[in-house]
PDB file of N, CA and C in Angstrom:
ATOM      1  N   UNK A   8      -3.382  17.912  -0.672  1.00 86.00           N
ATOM      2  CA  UNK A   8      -4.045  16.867   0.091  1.00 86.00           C
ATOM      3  C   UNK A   8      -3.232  16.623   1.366  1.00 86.00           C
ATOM      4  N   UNK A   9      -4.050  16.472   2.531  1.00 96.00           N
ATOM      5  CA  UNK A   9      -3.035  16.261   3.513  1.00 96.00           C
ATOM      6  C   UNK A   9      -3.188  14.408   3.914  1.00 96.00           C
ATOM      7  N   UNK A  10      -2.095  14.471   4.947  1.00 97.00           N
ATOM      8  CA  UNK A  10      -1.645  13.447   5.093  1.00 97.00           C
ATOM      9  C   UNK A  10      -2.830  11.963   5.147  1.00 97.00           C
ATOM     10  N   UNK A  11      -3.788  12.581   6.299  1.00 97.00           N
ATOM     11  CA  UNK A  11      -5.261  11.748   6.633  1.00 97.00           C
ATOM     12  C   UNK A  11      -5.732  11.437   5.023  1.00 97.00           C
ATOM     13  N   UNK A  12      -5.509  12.390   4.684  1.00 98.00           N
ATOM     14  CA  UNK A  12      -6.639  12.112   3.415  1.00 98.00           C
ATOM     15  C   UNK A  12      -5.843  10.924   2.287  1.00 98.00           C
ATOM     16  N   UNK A  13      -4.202  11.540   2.269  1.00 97.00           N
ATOM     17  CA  UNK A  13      -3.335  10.625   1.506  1.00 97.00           C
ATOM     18  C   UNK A  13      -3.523   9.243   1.831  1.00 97.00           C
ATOM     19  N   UNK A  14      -3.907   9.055   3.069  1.00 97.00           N
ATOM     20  CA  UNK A  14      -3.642   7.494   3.485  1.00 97.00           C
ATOM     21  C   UNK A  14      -4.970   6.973   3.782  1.00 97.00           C
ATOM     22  N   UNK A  15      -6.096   7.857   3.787  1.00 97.00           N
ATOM     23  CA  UNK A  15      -7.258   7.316   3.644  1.00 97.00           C
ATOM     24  C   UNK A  15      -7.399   6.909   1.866  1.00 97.00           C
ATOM     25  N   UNK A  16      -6.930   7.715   1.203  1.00 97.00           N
ATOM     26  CA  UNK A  16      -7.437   7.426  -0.142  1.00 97.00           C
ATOM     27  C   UNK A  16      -6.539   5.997  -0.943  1.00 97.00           C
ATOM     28  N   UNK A  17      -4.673   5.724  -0.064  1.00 95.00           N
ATOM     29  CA  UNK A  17      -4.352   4.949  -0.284  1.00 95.00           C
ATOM     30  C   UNK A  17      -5.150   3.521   0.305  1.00 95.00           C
ATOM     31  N   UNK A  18      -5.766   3.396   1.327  1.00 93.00           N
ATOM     32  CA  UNK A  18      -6.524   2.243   1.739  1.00 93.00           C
ATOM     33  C   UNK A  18      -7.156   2.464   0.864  1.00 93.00           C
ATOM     34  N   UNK A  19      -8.437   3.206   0.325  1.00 93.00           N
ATOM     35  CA  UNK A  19      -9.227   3.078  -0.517  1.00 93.00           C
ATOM     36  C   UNK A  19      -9.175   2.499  -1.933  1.00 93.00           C
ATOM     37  N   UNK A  20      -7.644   2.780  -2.465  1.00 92.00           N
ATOM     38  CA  UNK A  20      -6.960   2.510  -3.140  1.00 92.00           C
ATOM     39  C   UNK A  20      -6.995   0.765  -3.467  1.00 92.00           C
ATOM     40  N   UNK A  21      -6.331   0.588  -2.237  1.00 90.00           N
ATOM     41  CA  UNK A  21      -5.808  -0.364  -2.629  1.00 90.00           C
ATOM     42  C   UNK A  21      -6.888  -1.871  -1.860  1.00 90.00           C
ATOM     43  N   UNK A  22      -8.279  -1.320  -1.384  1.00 89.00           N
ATOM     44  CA  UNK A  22      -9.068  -1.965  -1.004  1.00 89.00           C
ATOM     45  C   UNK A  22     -10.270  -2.621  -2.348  1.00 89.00           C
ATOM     46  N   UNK A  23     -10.023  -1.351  -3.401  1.00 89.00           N
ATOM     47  CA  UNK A  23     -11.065  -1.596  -4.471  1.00 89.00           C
ATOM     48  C   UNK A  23     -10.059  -2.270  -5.697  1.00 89.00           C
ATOM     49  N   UNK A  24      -9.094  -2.293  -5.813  1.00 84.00           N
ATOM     50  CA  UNK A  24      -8.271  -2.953  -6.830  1.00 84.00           C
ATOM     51  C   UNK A  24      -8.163  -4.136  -6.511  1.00 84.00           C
ATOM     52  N   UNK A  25      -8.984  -4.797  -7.861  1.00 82.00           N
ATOM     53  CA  UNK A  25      -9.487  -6.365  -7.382  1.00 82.00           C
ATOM     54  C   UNK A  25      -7.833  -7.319  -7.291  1.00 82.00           C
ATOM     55  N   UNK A  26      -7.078  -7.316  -7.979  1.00 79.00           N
ATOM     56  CA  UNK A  26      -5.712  -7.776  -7.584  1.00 79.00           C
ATOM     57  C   UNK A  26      -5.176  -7.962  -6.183  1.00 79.00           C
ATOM     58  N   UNK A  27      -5.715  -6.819  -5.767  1.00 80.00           N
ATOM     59  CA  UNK A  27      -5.137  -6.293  -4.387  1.00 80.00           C
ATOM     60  C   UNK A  27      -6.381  -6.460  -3.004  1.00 80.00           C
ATOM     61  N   UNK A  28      -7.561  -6.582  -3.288  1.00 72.00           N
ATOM     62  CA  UNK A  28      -8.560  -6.650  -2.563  1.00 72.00           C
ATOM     63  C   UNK A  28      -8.045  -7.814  -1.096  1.00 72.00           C
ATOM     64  N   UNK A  29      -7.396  -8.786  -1.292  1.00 74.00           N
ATOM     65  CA  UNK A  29      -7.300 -10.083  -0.314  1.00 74.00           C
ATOM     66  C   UNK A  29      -6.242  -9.571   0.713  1.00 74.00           C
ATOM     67  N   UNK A  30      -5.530  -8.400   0.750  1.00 75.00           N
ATOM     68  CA  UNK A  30      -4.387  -7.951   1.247  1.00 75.00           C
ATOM     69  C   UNK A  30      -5.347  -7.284   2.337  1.00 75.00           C
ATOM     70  N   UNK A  31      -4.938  -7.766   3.492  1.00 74.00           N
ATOM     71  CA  UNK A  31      -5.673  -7.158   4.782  1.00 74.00           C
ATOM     72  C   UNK A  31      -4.859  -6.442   5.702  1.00 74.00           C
ATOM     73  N   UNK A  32      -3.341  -7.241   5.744  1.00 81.00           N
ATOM     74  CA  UNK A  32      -2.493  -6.941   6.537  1.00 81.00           C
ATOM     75  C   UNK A  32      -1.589  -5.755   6.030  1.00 81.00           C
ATOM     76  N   UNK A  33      -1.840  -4.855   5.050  1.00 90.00           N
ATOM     77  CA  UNK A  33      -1.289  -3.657   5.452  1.00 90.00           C
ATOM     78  C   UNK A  33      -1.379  -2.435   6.024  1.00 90.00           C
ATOM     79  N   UNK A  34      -0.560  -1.972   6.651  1.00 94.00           N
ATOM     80  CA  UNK A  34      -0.668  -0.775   7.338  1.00 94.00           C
ATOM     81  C   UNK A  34      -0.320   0.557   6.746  1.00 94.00           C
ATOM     82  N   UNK A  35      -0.879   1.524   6.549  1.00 96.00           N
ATOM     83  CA  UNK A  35      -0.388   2.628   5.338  1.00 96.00           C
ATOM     84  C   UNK A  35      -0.473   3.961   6.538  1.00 96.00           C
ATOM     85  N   UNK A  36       0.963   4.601   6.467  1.00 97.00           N
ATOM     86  CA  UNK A  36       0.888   5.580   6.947  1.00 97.00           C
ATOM     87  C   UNK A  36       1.759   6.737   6.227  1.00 97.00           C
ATOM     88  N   UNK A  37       1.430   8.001   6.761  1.00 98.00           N
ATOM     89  CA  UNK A  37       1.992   8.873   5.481  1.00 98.00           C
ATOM     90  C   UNK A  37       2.485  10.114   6.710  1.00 98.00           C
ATOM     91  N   UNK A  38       3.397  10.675   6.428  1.00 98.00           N
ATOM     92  CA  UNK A  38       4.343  12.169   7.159  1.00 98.00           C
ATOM     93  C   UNK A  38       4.479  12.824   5.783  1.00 98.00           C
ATOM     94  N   UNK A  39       4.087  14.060   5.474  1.00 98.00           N
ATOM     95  CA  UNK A  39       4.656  14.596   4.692  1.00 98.00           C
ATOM     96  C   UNK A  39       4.559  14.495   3.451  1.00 98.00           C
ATOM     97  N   UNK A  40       3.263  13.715   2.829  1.00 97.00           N
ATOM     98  CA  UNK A  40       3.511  12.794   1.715  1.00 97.00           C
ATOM     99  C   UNK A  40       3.888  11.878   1.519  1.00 97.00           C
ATOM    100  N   UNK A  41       5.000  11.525   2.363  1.00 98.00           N
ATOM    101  CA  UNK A  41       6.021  10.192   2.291  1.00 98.00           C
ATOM    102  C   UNK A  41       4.708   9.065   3.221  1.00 98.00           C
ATOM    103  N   UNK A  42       4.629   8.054   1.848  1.00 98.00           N
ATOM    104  CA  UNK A  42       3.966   6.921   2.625  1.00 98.00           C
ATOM    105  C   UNK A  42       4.365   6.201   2.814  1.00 98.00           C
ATOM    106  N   UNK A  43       3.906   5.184   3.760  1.00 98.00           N
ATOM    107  CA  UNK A  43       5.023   3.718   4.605  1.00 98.00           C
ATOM    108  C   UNK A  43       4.340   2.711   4.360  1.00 98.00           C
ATOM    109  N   UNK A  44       4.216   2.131   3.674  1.00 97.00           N
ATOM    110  CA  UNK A  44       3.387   0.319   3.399  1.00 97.00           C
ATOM    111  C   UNK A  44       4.032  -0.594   4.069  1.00 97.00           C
ATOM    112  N   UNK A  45       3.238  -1.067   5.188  1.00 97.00           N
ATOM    113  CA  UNK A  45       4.242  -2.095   6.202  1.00 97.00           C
ATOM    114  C   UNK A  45       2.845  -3.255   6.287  1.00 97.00           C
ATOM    115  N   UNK A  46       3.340  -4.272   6.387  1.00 94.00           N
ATOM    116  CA  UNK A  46       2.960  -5.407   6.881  1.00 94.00           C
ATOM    117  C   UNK A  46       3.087  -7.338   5.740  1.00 94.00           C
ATOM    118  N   UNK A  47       1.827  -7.873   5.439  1.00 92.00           N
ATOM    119  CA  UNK A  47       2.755  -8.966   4.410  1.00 92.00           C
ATOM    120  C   UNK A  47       1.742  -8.957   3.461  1.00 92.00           C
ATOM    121  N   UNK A  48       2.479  -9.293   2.190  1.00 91.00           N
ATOM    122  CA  UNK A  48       1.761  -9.876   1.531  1.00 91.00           C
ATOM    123  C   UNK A  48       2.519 -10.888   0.485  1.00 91.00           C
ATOM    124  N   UNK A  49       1.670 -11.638  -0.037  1.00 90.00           N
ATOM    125  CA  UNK A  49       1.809 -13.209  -0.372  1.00 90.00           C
ATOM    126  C   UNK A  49       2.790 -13.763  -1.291  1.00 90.00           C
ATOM    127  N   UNK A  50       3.188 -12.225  -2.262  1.00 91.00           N
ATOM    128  CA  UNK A  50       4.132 -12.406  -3.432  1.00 91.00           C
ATOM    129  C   UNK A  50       4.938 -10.895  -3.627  1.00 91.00           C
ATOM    130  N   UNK A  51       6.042 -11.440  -4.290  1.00 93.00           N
ATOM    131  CA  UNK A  51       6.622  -9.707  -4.491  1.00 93.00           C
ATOM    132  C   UNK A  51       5.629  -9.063  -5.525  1.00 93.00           C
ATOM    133  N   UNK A  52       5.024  -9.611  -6.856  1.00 93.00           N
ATOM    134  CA  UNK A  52       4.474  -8.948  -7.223  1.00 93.00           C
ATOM    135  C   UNK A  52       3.261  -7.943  -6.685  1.00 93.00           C
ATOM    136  N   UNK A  53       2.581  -8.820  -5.213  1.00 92.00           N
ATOM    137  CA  UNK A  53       1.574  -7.708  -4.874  1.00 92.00           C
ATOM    138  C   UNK A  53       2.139  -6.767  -4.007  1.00 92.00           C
ATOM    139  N   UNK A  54       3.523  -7.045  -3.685  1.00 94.00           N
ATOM    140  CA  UNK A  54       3.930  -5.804  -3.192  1.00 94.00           C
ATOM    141  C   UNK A  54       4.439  -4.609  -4.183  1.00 94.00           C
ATOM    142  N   UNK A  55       5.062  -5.262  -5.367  1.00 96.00           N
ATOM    143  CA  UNK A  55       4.990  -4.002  -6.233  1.00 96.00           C
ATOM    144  C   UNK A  55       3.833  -3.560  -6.691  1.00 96.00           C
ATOM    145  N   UNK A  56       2.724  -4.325  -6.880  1.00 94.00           N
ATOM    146  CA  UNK A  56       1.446  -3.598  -7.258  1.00 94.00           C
ATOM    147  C   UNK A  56       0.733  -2.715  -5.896  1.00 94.00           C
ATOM    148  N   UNK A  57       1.200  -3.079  -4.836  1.00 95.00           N
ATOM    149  CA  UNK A  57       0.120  -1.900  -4.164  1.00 95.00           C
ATOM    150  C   UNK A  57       1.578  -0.793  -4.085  1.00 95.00           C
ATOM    151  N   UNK A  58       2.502  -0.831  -4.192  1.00 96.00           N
ATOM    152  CA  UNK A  58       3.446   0.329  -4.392  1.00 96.00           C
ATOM    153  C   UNK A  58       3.280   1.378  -5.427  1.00 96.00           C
ATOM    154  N   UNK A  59       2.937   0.106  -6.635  1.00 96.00           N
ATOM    155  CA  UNK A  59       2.552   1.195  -7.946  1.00 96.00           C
ATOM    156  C   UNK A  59       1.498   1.826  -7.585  1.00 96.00           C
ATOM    157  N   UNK A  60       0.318   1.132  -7.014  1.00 95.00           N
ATOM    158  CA  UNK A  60      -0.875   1.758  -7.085  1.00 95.00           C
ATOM    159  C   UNK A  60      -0.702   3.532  -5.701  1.00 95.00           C
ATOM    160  N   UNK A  61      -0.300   2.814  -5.037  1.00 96.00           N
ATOM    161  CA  UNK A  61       0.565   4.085  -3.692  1.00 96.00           C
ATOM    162  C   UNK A  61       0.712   4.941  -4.697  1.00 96.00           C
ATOM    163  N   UNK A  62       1.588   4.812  -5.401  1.00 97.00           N
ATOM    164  CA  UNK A  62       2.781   6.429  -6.140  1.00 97.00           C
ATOM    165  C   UNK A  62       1.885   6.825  -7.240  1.00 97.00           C
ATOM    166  N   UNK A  63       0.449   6.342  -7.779  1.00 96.00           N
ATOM    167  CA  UNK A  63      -0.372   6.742  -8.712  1.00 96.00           C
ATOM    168  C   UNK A  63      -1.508   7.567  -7.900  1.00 96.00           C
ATOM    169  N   UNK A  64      -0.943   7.878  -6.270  1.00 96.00           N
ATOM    170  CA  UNK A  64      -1.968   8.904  -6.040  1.00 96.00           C
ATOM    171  C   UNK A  64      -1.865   9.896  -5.856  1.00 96.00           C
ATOM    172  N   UNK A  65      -2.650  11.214  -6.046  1.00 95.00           N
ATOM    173  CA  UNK A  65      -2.389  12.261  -6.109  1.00 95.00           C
ATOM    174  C   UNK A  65      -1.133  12.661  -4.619  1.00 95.00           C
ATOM    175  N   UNK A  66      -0.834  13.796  -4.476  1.00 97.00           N
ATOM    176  CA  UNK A  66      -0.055  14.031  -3.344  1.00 97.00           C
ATOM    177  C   UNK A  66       1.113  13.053  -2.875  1.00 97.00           C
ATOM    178  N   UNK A  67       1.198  11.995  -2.922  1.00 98.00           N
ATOM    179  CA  UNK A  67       1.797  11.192  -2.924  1.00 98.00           C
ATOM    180  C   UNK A  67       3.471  11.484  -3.306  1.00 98.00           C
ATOM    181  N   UNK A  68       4.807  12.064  -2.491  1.00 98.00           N
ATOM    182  CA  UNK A  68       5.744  12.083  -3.338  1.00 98.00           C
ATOM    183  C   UNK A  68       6.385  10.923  -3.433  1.00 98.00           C
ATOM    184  N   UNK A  69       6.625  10.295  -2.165  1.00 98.00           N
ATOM    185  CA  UNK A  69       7.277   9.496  -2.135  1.00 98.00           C
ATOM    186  C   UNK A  69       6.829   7.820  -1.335  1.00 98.00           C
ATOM    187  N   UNK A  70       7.316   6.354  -1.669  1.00 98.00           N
ATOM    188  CA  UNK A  70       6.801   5.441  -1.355  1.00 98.00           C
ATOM    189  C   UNK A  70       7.492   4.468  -0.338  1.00 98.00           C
ATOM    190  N   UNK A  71       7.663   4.995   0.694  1.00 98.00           N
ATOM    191  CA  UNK A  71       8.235   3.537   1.618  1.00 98.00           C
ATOM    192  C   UNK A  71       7.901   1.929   1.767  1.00 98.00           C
ATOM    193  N   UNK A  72       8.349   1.037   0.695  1.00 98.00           N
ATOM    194  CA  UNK A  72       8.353  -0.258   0.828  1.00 98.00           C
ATOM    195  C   UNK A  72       8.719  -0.703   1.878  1.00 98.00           C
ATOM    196  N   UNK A  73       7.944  -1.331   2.479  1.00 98.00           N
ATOM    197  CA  UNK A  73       8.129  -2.115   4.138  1.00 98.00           C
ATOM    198  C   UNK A  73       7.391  -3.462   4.182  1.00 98.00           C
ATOM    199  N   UNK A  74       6.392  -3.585   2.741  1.00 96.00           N
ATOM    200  CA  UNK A  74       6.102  -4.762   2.786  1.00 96.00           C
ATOM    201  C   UNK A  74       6.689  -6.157   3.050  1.00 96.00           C
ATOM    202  N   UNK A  75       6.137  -7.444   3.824  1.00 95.00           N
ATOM    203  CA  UNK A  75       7.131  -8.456   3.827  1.00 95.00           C
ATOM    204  C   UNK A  75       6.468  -9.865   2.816  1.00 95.00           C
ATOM    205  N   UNK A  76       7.143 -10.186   1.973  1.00 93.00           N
ATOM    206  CA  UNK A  76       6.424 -11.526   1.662  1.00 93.00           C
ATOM    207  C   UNK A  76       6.469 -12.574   2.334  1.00 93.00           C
ATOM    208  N   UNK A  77       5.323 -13.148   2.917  1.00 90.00           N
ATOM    209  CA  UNK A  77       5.517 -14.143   3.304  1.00 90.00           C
ATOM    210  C   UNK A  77       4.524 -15.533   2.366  1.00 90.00           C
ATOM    211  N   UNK A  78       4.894 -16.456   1.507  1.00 86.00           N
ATOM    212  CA  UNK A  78       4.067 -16.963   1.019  1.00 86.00           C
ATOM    213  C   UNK A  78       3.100 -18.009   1.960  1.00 86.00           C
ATOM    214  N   UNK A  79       1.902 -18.042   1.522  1.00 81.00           N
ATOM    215  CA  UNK A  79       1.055 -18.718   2.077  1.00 81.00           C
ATOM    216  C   UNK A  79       1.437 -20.082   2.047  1.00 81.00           C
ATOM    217  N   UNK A  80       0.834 -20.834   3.521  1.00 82.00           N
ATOM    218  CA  UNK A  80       1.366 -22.102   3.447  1.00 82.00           C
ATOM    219  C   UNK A  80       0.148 -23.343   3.278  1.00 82.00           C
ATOM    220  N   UNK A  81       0.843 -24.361   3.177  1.00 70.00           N
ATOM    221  CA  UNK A  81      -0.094 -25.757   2.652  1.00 70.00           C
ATOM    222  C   UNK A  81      -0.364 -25.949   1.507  1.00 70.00           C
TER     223      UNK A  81
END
């Protein structure tokens, strides 16, 4: 699988996993396999869940955490 497809299928990914559906602000890019998850989301756990869900895709070797939590305010 090449790279386009790795990081099209990780958005896809992580657009239909209802856990993960409210996460707008990430950016997924991939060199080589190696993917980069950058931008925020609300808790560490949804950053380890769209990480897990990242490294459960095919081609996929490796996962760059770049996510930031920032919790929601009010």
């Amino acid at each position: 699988m090449n790279d386009a497809a790795i990081t099209a299928e990780v958005k896809a990914k992580l657009a239909s996993d209802v856990r993960l559906a409210t996460l707008t602000n990430i950016d997924v890019t991939t060199v080589n396999g190696v993917v980069t998850l950058a931008g925020q989301v609300r808790t560490g756990e949804e950053s380890q869940m769209a990480e897990q869900v990242t490294k459960s895709i095919q081609g996929v070797k490796q996962v760059n955490n770049a996510l930031q939590v920032v919790p929601p305010t009010g």
